[in-house]
PDB file of C-alpha atoms in Angstrom:
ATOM      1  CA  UNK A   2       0.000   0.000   0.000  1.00 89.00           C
ATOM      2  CA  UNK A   3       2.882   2.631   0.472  1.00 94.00           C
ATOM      3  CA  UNK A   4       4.489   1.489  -2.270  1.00 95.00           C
ATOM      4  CA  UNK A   5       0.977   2.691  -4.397  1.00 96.00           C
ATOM      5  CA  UNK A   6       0.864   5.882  -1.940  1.00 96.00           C
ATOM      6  CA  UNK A   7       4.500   6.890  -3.057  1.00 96.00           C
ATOM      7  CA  UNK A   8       3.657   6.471  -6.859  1.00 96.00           C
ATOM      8  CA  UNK A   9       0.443   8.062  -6.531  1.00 95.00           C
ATOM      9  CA  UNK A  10       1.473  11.017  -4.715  1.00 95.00           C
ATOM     10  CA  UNK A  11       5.066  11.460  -5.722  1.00 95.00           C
ATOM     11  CA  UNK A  12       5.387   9.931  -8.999  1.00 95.00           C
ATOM     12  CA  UNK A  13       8.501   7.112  -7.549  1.00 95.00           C
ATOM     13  CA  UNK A  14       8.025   3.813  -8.152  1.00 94.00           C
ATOM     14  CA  UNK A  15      10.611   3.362  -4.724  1.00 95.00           C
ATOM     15  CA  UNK A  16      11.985   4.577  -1.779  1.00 96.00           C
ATOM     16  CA  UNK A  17      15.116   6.170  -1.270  1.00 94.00           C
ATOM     17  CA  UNK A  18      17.288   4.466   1.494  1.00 93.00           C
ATOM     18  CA  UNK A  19      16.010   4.894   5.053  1.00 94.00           C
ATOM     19  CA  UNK A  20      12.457   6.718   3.883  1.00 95.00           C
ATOM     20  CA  UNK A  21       9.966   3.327   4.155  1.00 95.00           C
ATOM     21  CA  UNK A  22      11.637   2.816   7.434  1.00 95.00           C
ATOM     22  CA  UNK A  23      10.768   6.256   8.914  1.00 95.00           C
ATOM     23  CA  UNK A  24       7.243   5.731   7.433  1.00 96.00           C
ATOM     24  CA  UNK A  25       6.704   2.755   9.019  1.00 96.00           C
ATOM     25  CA  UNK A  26       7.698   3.603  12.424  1.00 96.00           C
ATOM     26  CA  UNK A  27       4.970   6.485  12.475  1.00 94.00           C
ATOM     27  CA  UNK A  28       2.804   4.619  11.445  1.00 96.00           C
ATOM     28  CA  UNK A  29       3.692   2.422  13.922  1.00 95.00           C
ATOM     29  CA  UNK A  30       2.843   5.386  16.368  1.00 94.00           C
ATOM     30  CA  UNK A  31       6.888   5.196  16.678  1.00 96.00           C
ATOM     31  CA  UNK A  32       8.985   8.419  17.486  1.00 96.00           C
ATOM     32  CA  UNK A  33      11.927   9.054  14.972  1.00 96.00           C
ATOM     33  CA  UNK A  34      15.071  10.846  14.667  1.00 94.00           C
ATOM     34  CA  UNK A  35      16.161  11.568  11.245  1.00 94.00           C
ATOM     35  CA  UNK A  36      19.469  12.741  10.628  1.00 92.00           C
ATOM     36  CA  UNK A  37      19.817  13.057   7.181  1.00 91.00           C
ATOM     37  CA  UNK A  38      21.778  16.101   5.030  1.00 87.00           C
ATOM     38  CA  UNK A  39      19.891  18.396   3.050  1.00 85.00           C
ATOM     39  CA  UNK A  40      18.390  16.732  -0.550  1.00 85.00           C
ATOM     40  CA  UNK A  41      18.397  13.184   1.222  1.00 88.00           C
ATOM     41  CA  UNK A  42      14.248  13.316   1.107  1.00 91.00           C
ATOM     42  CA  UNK A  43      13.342  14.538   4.696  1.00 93.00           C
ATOM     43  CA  UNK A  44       9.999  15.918   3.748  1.00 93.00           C
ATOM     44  CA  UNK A  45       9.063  12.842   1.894  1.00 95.00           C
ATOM     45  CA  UNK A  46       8.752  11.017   5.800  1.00 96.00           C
ATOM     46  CA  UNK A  47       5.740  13.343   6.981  1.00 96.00           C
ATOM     47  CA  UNK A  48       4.217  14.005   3.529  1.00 96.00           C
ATOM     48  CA  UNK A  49       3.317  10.926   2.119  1.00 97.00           C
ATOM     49  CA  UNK A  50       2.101   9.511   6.044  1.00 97.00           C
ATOM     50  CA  UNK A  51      -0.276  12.132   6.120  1.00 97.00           C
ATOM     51  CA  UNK A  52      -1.517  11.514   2.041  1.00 97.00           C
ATOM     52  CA  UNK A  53      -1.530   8.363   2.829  1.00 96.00           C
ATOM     53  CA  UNK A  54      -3.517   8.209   6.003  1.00 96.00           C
ATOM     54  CA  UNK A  55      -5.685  11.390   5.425  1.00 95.00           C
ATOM     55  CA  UNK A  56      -4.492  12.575   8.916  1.00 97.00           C
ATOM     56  CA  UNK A  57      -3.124  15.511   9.328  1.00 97.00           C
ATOM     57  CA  UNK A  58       1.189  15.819   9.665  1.00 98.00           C
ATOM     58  CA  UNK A  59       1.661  19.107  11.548  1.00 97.00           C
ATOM     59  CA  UNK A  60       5.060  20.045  10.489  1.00 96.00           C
ATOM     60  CA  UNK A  61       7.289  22.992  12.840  1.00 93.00           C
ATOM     61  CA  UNK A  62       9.868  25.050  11.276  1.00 88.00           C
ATOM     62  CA  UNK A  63      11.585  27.983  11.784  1.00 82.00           C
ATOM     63  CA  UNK A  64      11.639  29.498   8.283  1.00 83.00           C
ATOM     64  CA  UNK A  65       8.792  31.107   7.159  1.00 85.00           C
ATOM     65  CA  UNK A  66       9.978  31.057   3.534  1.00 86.00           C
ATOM     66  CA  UNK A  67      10.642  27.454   3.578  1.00 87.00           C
ATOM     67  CA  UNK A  68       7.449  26.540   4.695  1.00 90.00           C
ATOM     68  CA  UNK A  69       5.608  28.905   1.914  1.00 91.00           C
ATOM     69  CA  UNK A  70       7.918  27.189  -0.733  1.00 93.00           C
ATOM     70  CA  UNK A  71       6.899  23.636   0.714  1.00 93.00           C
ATOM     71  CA  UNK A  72       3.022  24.063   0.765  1.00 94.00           C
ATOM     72  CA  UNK A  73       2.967  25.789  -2.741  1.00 94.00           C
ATOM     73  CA  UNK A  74       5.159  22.868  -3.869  1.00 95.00           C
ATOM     74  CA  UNK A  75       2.678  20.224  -2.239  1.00 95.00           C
ATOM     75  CA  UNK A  76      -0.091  21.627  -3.792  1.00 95.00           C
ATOM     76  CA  UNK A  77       0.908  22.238  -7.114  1.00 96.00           C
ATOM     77  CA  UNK A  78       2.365  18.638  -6.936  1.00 94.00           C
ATOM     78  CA  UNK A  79      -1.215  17.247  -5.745  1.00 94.00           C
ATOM     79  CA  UNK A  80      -3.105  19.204  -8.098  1.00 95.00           C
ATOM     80  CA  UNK A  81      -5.517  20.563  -4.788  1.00 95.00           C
ATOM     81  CA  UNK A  82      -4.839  21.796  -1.233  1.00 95.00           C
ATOM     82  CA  UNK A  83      -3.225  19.464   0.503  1.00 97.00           C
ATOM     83  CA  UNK A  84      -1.407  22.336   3.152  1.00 96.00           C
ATOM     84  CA  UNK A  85      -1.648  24.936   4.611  1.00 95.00           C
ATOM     85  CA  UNK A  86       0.992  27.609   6.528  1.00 93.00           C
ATOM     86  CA  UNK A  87      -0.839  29.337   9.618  1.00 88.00           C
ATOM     87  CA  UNK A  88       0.928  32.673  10.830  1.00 74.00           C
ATOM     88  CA  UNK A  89       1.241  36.306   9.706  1.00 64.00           C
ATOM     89  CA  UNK A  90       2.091  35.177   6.241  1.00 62.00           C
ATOM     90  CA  UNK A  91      -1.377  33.900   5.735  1.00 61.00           C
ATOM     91  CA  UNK A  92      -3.757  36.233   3.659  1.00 66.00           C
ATOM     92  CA  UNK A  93      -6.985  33.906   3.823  1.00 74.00           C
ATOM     93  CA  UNK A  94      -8.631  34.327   6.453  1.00 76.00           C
ATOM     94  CA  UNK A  95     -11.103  30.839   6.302  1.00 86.00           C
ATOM     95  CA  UNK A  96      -7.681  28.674   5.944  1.00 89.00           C
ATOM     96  CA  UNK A  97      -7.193  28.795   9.243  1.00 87.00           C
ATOM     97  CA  UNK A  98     -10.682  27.554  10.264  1.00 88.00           C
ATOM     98  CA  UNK A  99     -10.327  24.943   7.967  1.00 93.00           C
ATOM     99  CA  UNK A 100      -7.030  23.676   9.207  1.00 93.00           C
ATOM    100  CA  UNK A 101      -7.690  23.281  12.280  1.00 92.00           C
ATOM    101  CA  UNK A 102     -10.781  21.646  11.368  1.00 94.00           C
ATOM    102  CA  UNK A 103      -8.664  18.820   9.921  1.00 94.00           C
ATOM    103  CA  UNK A 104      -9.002  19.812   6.257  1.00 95.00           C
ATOM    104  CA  UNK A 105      -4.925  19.686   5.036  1.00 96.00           C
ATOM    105  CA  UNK A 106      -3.181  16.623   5.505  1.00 97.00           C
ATOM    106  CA  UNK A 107      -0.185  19.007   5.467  1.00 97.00           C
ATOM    107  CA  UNK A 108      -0.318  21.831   8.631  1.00 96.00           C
ATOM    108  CA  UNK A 109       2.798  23.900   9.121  1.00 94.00           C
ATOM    109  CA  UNK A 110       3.103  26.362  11.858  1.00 92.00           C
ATOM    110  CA  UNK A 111       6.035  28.335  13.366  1.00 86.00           C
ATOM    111  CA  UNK A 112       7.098  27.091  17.144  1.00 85.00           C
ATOM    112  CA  UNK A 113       5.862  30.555  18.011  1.00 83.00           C
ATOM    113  CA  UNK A 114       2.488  30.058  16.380  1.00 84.00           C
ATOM    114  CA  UNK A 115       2.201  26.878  18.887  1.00 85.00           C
ATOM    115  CA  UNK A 116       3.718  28.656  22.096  1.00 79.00           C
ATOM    116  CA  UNK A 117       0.764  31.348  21.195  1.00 80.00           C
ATOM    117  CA  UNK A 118      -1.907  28.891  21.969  1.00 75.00           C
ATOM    118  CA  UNK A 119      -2.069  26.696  19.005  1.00 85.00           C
ATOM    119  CA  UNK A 120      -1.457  24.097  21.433  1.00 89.00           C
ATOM    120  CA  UNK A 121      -5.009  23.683  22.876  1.00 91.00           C
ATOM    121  CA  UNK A 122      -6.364  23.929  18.734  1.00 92.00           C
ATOM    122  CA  UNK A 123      -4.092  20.620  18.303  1.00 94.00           C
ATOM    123  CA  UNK A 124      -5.339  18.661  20.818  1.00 94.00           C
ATOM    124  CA  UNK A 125      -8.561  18.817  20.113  1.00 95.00           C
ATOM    125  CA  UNK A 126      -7.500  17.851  16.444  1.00 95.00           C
ATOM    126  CA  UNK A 127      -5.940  14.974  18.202  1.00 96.00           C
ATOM    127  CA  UNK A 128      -9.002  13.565  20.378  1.00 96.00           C
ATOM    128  CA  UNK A 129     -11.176  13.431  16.872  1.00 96.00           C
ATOM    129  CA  UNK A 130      -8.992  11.497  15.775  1.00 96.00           C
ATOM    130  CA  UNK A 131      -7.485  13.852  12.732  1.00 97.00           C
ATOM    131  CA  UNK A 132      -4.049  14.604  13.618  1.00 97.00           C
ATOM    132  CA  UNK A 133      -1.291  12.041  12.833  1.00 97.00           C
ATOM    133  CA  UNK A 134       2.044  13.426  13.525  1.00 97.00           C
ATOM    134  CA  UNK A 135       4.234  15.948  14.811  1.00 97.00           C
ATOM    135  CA  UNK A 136       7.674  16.588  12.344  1.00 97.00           C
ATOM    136  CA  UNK A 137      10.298  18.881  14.064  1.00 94.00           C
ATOM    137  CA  UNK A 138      11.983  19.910  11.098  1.00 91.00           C
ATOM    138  CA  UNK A 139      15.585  21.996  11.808  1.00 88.00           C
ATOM    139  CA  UNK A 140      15.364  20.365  15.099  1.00 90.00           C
ATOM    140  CA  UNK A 141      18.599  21.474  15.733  1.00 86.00           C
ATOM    141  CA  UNK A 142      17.047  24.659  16.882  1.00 83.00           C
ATOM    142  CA  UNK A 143      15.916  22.739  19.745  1.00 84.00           C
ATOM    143  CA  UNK A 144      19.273  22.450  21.081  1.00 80.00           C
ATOM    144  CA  UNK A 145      20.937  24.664  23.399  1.00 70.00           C
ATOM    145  CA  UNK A 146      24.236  23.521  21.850  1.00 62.00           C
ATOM    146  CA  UNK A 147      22.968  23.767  18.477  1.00 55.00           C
ATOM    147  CA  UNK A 148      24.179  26.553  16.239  1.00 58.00           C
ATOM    148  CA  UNK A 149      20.811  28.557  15.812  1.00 62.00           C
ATOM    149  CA  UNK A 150      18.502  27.966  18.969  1.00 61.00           C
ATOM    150  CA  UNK A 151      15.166  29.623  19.075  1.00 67.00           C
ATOM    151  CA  UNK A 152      13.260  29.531  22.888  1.00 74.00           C
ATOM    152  CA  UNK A 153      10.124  29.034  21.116  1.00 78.00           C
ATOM    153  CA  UNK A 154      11.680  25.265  20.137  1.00 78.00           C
ATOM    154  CA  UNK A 155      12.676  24.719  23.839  1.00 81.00           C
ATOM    155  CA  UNK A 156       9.195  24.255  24.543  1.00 85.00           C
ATOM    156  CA  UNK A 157       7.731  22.078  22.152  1.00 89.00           C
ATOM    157  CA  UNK A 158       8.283  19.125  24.543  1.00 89.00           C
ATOM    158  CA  UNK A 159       4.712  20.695  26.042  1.00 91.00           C
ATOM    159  CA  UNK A 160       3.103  18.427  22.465  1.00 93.00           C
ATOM    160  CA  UNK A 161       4.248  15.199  24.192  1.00 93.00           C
ATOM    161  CA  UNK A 162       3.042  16.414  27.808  1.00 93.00           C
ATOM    162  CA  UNK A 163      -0.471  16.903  26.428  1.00 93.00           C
ATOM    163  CA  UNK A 164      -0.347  14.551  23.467  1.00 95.00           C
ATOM    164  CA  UNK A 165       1.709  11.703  24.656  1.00 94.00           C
ATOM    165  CA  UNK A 166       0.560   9.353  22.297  1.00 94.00           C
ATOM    166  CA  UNK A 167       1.053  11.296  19.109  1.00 96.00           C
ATOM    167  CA  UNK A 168       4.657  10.172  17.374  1.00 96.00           C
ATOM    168  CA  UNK A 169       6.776  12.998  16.892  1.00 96.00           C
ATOM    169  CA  UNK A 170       9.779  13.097  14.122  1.00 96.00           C
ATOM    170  CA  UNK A 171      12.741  15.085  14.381  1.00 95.00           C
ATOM    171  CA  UNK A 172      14.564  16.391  11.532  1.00 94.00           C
ATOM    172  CA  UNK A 173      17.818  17.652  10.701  1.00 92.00           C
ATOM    173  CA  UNK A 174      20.420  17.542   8.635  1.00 88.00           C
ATOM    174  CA  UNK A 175      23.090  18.958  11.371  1.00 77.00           C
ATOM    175  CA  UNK A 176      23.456  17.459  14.954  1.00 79.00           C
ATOM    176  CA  UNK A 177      26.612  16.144  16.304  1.00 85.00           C
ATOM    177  CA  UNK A 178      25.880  13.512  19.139  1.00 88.00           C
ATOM    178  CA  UNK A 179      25.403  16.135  21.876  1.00 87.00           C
ATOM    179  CA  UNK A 180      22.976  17.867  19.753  1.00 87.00           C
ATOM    180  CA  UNK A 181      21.093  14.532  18.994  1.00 90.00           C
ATOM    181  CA  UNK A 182      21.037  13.249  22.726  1.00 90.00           C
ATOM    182  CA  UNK A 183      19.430  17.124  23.660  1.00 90.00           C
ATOM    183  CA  UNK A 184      16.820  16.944  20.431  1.00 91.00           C
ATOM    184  CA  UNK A 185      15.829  13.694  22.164  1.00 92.00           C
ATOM    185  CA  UNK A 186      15.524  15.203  26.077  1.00 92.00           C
ATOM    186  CA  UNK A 187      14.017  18.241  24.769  1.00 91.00           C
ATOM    187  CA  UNK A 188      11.222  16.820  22.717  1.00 93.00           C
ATOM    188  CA  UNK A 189      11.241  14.366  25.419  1.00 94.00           C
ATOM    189  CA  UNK A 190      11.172  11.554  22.636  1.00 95.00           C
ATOM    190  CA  UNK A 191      10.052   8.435  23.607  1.00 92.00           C
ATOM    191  CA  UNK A 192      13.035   5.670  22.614  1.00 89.00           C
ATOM    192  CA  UNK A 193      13.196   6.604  19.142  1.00 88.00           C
ATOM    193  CA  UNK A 194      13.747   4.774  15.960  1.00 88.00           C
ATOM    194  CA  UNK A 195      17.333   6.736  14.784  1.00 85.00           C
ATOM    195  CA  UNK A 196      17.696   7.175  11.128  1.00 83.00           C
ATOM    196  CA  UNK A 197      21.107   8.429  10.262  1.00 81.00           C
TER     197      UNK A 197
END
């Protein structure tokens, strides 16, 4: 069935090495830790779960631009709208109504949209049963010791204190071991599958 997922929604008739493996495990309600450099098909490990399933993959990332490149790319790849970017950037006003009603497989917010009481919007997406998965991407930003912290990540281990059964992925394509072992304690990841 993935297999037909990743044709249908990407056009590949296989996986790159390590992607059905990080699949899996969220679908297994696993956490990961994907430490992979840029171009090595990250997104492709919360995208086509959330296609796939029809859940929603709430992805976090710190770069505004990033995440407008990635929805328009998802939905000019899908042919509809399959995400959505809540925050300042967003000029339609019944997008965010819809998103949080479970309406884009693809959600991504900034941590500081989710420190600003996104949380609470989540969690009910959660109980009816819509939401899938959490992806961290640039989790290095998590990290104290990493080279571009944001405070806002710090505290995006409160998703596993009020969602504790949701599986979270963390991304990156820069953590040396210290790094890592903090991503883990900070997102308080719960004995991770480690994809490297």
């Amino acid at each position: 069935k993935l297999a037909a997922s990743l044709l249908r929604y990407f056009g590949y008739d296989e996986f790159r090495e390590g992607q059905e493996d990080v699949v899996n495990a969220v679908l297994a309600q696993r956490d990961v830790a994907v430490f992979w450099a840029t171009g090595r098909g990250k997104s492709l490990c919360y995208q086509l779960p959330a296609l796939h399933m029809n859940k929603t993959a709430v992805i976090v990332s710190p770069l505004v631009s990033l995440m407008q490149d990635q929805v328009t790319k998802a939905n000019y790849q899908q042919g509809r709208e399959v995400a959505a970017l809540l925050g300042t950037a967003q000029l339609d006003n019944t997008v965010e109504a819809r998103a949080w009603d479970g309406a884009f497989p693809m959600l991504y917010l900034t941590p500081e949209k989710i420190a600003c009481g996104s949380i609470g919007r989540l969690e009910a997406m959660h109980q009816a049963g819509k939401l899938l998965l959490v992806a961290v991407d640039e989790a290095h930003c998590v990290s104290e010791w990493g080279h571009d912290f944001r405070k806002d990540y710090r505290s995006l281990h409160v998703l596993r204190e009020r969602m504790p059964d949701l599986p979270i992925i963390a991304l990156t394509a820069t953590a040396v071991p210290a790094v890592q072992a903090d991503i883990r304690s900070a997102l308080r990841l719960r004995e991770p599958v480690y994809v490297s």
